[in-house]
Short mmCIF file of C-alpha atoms in Angstrom, two decimals:
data_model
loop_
_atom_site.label_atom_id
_atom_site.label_comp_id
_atom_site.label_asym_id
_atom_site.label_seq_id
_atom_site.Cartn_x
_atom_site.Cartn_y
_atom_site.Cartn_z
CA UNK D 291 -17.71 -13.54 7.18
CA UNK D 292 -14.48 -14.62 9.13
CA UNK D 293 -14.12 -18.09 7.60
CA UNK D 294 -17.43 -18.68 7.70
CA UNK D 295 -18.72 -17.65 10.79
CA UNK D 296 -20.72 -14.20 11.44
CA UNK D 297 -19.54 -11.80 13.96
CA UNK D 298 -20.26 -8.67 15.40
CA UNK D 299 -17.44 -6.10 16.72
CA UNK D 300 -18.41 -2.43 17.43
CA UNK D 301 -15.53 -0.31 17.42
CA UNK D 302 -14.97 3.01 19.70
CA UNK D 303 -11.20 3.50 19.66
CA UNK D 304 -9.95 6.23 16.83
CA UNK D 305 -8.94 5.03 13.78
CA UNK D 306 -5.75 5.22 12.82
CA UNK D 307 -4.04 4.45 9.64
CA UNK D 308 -2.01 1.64 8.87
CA UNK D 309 1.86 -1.55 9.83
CA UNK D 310 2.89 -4.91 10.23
CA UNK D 311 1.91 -6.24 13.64
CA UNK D 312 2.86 -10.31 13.86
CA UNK D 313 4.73 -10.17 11.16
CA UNK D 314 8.68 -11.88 10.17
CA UNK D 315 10.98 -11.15 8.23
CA UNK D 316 10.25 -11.49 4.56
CA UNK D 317 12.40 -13.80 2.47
CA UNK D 318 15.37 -11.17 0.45
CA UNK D 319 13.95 -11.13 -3.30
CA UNK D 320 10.66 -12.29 -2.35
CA UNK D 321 8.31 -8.92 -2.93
CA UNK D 322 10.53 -7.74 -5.92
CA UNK D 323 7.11 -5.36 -6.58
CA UNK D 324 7.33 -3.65 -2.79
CA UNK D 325 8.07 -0.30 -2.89
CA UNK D 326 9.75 2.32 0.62
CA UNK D 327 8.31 5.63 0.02
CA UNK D 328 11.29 7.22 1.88
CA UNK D 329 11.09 10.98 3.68
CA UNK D 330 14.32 12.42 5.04
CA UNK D 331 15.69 8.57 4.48
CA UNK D 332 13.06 7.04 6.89
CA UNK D 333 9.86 5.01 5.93
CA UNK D 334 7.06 7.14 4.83
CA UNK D 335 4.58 5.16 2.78
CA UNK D 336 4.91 1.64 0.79
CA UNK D 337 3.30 1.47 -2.62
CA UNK D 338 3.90 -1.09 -5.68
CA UNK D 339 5.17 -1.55 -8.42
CA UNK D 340 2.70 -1.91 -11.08
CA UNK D 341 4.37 -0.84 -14.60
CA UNK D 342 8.40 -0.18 -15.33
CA UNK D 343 7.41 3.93 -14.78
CA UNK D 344 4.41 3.58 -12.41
CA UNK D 345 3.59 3.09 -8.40
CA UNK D 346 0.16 2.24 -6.87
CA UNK D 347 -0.07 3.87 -3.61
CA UNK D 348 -2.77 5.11 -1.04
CA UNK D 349 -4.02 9.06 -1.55
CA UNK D 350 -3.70 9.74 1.39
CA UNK D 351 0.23 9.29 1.26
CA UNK D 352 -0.08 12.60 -0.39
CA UNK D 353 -1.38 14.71 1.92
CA UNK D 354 0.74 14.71 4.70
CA UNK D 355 3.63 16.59 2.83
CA UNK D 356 4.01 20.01 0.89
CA UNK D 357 5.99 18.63 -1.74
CA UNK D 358 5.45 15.19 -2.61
CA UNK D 359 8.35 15.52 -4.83
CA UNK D 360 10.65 15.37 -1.50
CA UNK D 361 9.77 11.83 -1.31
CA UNK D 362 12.22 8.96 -2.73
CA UNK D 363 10.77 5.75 -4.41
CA UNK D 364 13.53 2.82 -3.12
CA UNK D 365 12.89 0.02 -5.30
CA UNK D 366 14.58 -3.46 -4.87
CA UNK D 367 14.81 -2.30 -0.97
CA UNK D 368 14.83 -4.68 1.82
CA UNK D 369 16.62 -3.47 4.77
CA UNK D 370 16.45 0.13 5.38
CA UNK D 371 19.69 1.22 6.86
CA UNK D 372 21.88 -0.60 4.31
CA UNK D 373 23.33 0.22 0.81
CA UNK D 374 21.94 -3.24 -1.19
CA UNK D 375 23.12 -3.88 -4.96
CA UNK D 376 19.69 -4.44 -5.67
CA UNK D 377 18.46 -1.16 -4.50
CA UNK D 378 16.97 1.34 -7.02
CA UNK D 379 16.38 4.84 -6.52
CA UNK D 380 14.40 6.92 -8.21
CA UNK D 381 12.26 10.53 -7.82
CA UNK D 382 8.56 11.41 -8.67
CA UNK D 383 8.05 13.31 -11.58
CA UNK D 384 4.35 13.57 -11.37
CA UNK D 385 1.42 12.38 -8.85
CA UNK D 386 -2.40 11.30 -9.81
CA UNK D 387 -5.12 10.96 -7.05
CA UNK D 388 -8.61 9.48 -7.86
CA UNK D 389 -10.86 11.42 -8.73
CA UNK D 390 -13.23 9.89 -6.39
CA UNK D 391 -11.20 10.15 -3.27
CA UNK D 392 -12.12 12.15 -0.42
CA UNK D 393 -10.76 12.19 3.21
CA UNK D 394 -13.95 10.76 4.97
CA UNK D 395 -14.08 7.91 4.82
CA UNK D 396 -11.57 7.74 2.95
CA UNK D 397 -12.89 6.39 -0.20
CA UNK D 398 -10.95 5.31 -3.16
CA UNK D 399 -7.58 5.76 -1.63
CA UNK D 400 -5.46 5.53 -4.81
CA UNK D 401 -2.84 7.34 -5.77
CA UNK D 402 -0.30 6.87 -8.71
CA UNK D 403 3.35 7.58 -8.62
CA UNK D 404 4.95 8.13 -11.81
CA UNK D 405 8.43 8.28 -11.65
CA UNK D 406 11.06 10.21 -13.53
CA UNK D 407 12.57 7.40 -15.04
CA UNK D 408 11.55 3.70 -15.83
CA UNK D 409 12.77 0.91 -13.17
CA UNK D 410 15.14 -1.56 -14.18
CA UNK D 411 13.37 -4.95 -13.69
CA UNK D 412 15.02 -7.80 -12.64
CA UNK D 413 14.34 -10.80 -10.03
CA UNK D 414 14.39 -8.03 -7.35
CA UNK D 415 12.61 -4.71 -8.73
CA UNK D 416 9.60 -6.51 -10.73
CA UNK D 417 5.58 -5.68 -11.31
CA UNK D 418 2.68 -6.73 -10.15
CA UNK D 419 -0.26 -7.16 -12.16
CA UNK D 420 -3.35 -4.66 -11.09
CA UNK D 421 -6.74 -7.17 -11.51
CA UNK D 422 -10.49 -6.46 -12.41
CA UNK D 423 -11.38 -9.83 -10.71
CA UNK D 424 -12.33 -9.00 -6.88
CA UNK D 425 -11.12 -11.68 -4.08
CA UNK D 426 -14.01 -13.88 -2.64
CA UNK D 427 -14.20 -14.32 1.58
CA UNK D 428 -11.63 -16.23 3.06
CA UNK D 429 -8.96 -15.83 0.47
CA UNK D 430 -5.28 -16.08 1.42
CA UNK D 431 -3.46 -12.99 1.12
CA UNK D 432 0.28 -11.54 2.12
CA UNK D 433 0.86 -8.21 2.95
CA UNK D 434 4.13 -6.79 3.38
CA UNK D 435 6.12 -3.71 4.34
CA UNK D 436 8.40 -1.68 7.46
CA UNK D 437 5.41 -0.44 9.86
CA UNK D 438 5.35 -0.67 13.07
CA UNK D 439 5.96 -3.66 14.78
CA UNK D 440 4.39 -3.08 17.88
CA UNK D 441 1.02 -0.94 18.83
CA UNK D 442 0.25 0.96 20.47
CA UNK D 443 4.16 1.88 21.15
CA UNK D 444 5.50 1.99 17.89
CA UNK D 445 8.93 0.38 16.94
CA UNK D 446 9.99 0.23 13.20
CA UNK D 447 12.06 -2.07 11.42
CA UNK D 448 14.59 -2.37 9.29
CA UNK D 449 14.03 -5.33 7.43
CA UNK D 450 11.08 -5.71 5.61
CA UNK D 451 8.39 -7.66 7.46
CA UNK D 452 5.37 -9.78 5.54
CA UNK D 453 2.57 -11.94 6.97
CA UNK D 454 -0.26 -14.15 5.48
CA UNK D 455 -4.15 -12.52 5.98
CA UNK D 456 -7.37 -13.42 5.27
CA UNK D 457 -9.92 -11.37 2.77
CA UNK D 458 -12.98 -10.74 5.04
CA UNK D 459 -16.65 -10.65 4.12
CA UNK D 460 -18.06 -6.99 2.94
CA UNK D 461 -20.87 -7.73 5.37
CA UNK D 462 -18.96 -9.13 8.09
CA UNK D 463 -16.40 -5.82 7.48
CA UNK D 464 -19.66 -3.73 7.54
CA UNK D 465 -20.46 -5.15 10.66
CA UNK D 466 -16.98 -4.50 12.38
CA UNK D 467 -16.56 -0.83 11.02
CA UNK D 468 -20.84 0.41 11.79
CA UNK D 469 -21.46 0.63 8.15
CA UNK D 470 -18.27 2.97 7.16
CA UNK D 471 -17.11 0.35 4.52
CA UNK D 472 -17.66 1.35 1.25
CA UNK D 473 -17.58 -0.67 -1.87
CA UNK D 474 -14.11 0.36 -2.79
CA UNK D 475 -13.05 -1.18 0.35
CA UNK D 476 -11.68 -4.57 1.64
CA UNK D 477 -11.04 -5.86 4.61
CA UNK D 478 -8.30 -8.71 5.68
CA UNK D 479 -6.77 -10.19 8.78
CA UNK D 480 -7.34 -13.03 11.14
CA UNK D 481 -10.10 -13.84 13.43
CA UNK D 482 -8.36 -14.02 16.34
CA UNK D 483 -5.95 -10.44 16.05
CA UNK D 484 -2.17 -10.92 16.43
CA UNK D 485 -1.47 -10.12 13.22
CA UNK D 486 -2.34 -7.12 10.92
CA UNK D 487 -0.92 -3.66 9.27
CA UNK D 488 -0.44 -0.44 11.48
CA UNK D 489 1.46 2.75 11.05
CA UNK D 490 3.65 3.05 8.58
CA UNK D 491 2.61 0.35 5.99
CA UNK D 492 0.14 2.93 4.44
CA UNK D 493 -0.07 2.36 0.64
CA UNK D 494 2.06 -1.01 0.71
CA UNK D 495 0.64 -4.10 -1.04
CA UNK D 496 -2.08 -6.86 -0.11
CA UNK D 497 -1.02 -9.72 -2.67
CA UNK D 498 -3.65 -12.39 -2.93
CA UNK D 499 -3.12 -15.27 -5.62
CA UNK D 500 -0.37 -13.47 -7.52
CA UNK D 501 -2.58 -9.80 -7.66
CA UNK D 502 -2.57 -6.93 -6.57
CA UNK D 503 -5.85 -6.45 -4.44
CA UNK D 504 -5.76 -4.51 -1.62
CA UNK D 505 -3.64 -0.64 -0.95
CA UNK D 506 -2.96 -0.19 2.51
CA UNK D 507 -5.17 2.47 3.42
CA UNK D 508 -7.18 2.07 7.61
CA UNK D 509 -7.42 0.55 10.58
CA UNK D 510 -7.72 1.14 14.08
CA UNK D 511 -5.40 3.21 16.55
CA UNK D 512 -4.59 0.18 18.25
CA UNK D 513 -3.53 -2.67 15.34
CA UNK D 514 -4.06 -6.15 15.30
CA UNK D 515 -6.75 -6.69 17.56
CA UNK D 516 -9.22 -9.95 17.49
CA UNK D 517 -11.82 -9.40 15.04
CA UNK D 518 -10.54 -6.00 13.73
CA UNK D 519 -9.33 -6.33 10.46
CA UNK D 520 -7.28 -4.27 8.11
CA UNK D 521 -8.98 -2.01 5.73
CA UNK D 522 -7.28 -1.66 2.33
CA UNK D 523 -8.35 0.73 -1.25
CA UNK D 524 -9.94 -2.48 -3.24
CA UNK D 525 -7.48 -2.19 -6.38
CA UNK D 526 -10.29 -4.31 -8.78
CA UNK D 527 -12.02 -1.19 -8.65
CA UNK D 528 -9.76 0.93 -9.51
CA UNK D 529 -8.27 -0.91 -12.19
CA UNK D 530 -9.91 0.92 -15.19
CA UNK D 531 -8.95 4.38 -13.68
CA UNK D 532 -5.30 2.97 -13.30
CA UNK D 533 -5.62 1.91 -16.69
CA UNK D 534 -7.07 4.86 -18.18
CA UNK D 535 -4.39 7.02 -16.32
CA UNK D 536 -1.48 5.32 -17.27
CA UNK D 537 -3.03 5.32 -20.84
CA UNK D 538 -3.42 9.08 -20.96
CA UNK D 539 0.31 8.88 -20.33
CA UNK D 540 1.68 6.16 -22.98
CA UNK D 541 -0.84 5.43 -25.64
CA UNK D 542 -0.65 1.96 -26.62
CA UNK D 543 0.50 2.90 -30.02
CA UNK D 544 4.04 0.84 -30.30
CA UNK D 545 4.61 -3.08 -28.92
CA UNK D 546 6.63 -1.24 -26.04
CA UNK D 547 4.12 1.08 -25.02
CA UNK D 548 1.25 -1.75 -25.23
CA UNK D 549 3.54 -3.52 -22.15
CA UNK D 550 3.34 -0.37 -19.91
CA UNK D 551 -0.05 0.38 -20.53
CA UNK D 552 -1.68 -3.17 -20.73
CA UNK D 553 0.75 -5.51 -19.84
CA UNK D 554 -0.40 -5.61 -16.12
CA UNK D 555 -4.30 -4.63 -16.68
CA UNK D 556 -6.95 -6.36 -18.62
CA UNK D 557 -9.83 -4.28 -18.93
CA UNK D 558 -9.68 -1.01 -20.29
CA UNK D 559 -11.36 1.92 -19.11
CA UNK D 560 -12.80 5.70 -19.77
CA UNK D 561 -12.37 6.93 -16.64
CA UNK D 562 -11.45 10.66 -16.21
CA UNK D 563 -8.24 11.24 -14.93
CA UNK D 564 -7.13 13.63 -12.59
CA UNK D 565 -3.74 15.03 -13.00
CA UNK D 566 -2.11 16.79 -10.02
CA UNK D 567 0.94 18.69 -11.10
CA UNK D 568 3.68 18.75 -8.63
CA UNK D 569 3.59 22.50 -5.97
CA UNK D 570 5.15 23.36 -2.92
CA UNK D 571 1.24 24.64 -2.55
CA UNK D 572 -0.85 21.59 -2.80
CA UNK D 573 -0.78 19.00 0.00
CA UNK D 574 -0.45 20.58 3.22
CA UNK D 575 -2.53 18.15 5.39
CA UNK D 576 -0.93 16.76 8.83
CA UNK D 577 -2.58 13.45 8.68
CA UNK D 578 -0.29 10.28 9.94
CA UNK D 579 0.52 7.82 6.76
CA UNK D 580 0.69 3.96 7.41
CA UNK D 581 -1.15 0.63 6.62
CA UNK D 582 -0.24 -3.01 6.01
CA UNK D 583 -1.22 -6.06 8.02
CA UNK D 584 2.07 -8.66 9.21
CA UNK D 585 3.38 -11.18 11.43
CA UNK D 586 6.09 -10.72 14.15
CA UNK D 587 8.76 -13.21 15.00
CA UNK D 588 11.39 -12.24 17.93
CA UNK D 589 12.01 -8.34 17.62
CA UNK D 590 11.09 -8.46 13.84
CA UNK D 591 14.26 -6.75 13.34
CA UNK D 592 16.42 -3.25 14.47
CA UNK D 593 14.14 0.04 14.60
CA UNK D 594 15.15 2.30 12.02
CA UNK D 595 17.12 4.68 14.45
CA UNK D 596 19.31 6.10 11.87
CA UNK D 597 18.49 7.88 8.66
CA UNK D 598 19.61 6.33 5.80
CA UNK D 599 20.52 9.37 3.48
CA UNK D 600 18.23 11.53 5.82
CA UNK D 601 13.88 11.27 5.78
CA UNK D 602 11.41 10.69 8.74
CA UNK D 603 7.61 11.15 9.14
#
């Protein structure tokens, strides 16, 4: 339910993926866990820090390129066309979808980023903590991310946008969506539209209470519309694959390892993993990444117009 109170929306627009509509500017040092997915040295995807090596992101990120290795992870990042001291830069050394993701309806829309070498963490490139415990109704959230500003003309920013949101109901979601929620989604917004993620934020972060809940992953062509919510990969969920994964990786063996692999999960898990080794073969698709639901104050910032060492969409 939207705070309470049942509604009914029937949707017949095409769904789009996922920005920050209604959004401002996020404080500097605020979302030290917010990761730029850059292409060509222009926003791709968002994703999040989760463990020194590791990078929650949505699947379908993936499939848009041939070689997700072109991709740069930009860590510490707030406004895209500057050089920042805090800014860390690193390159993927291997990719792992779910197992249980598939394209319609885009269920379980996790992917995980592991990079070639461990972040530096510090008050501006930190992790967040991946939970088992789902959010109830009506929960504050913050989303963040550089999506489009504006929809259905898109105009991206520069500086990092974030905006507060509000975890919605599975039945009142089921209700908005005819029944295409599954129960690996979430939904979150605000009743009465304004504000909400769009094109570009795909993958980014929905923080409620400190955790990670929510990957960017849906939401209609047209963003931010009254009684349309975002719909994000439920991360408590997915937690035991992300732990198993990252566990297949770094056995918690040492006091070191035991951080990487457990520090940010609590539950452990059997789940398979599915290893996806990086080729200029796999991941051909054409499909537009984006999601991420925020507020807009003035012109929430320049558009990225100019490459920053050269990646677009």
């Amino acid at each position: 339910l939207w705070f309470g109170e049942p509604r009914r929306v029937v949707f017949w627009g095409i769904l789009a993926l996922c920005s920050i509509i209604g959004g401002s500017f996020c404080l500097f040092g605020s979302r030290p866990y917010q990761v730029a997915l850059l292409k060509n040295g222009r926003i791709y995807c968002g994703g999040s820090l989760i463990a020194p090596k590791w990078v929650l992101t949505a699947a379908h990120c993936g499939r848009r390129i041939r070689q997700i290795s072109s991709l740069r992870v930009h860590l510490g990042d707030y406004n895209l066309r500057m050089k920042e001291p805090t800014e860390q830069i690193r390159r993927i050394h291997n990719f792992f979808m779910h197992p249980g993701y598939n394209l319609r309806p885009r269920d379980n829309d996790f992917m995980l980023l592991e990079l070639d070498e461990p972040a530096q963490l510090n008050n501006y490139v930190n992790t967040i903590n991946v939970t088992t415990c789902c959010p109830s109704p009506g929960t504050r959230c913050s989303v963040s991310g550089w999506g489009t500003i504006k929809s259905p003309k898109r105009r991206f920013p520069a500086i990092m946008q974030c905006a507060d949101v509000y975890s919605v109901s599975q039945d009142s979601c089921q209700e908005s969506y005819c029944g295409r929620i599954t129960e690996n989604m979430l939904c979150a917004g605000v009743e009465q539209g304004g504000i909400g993620t769009c094109q570009g934020d795909s993958g980014g972060p929905l923080v409620c209470n400190g955790q990670l809940q929510g990957v960017v992953s849906w939401g209609k062509s047209v963003c931010a519309l009254p009684g349309q919510p975002g719909v994000y990969a439920k991360v408590c969920k997915a937690a035991q694959w992300v732990r198993s994964t990252i566990g297949r990786k770094y056995p918690a063996r040492t006091e070191s390892s035991q951080r990487v692999t457990s520090a940010t999960i609590t539950h452990q898990s059997h789940a398979p993993a599915t290893p996806l080794l990086l080729s200029p073969q796999y991941l051909g698709g054409a499909e537009w990444g984006g999601g991420s639901w925020p507020r807009w104050n003035g012109d929430g910032g320049a558009a990225v117009g100019q490459p920053k060492a050269a990646n677009s969409y």
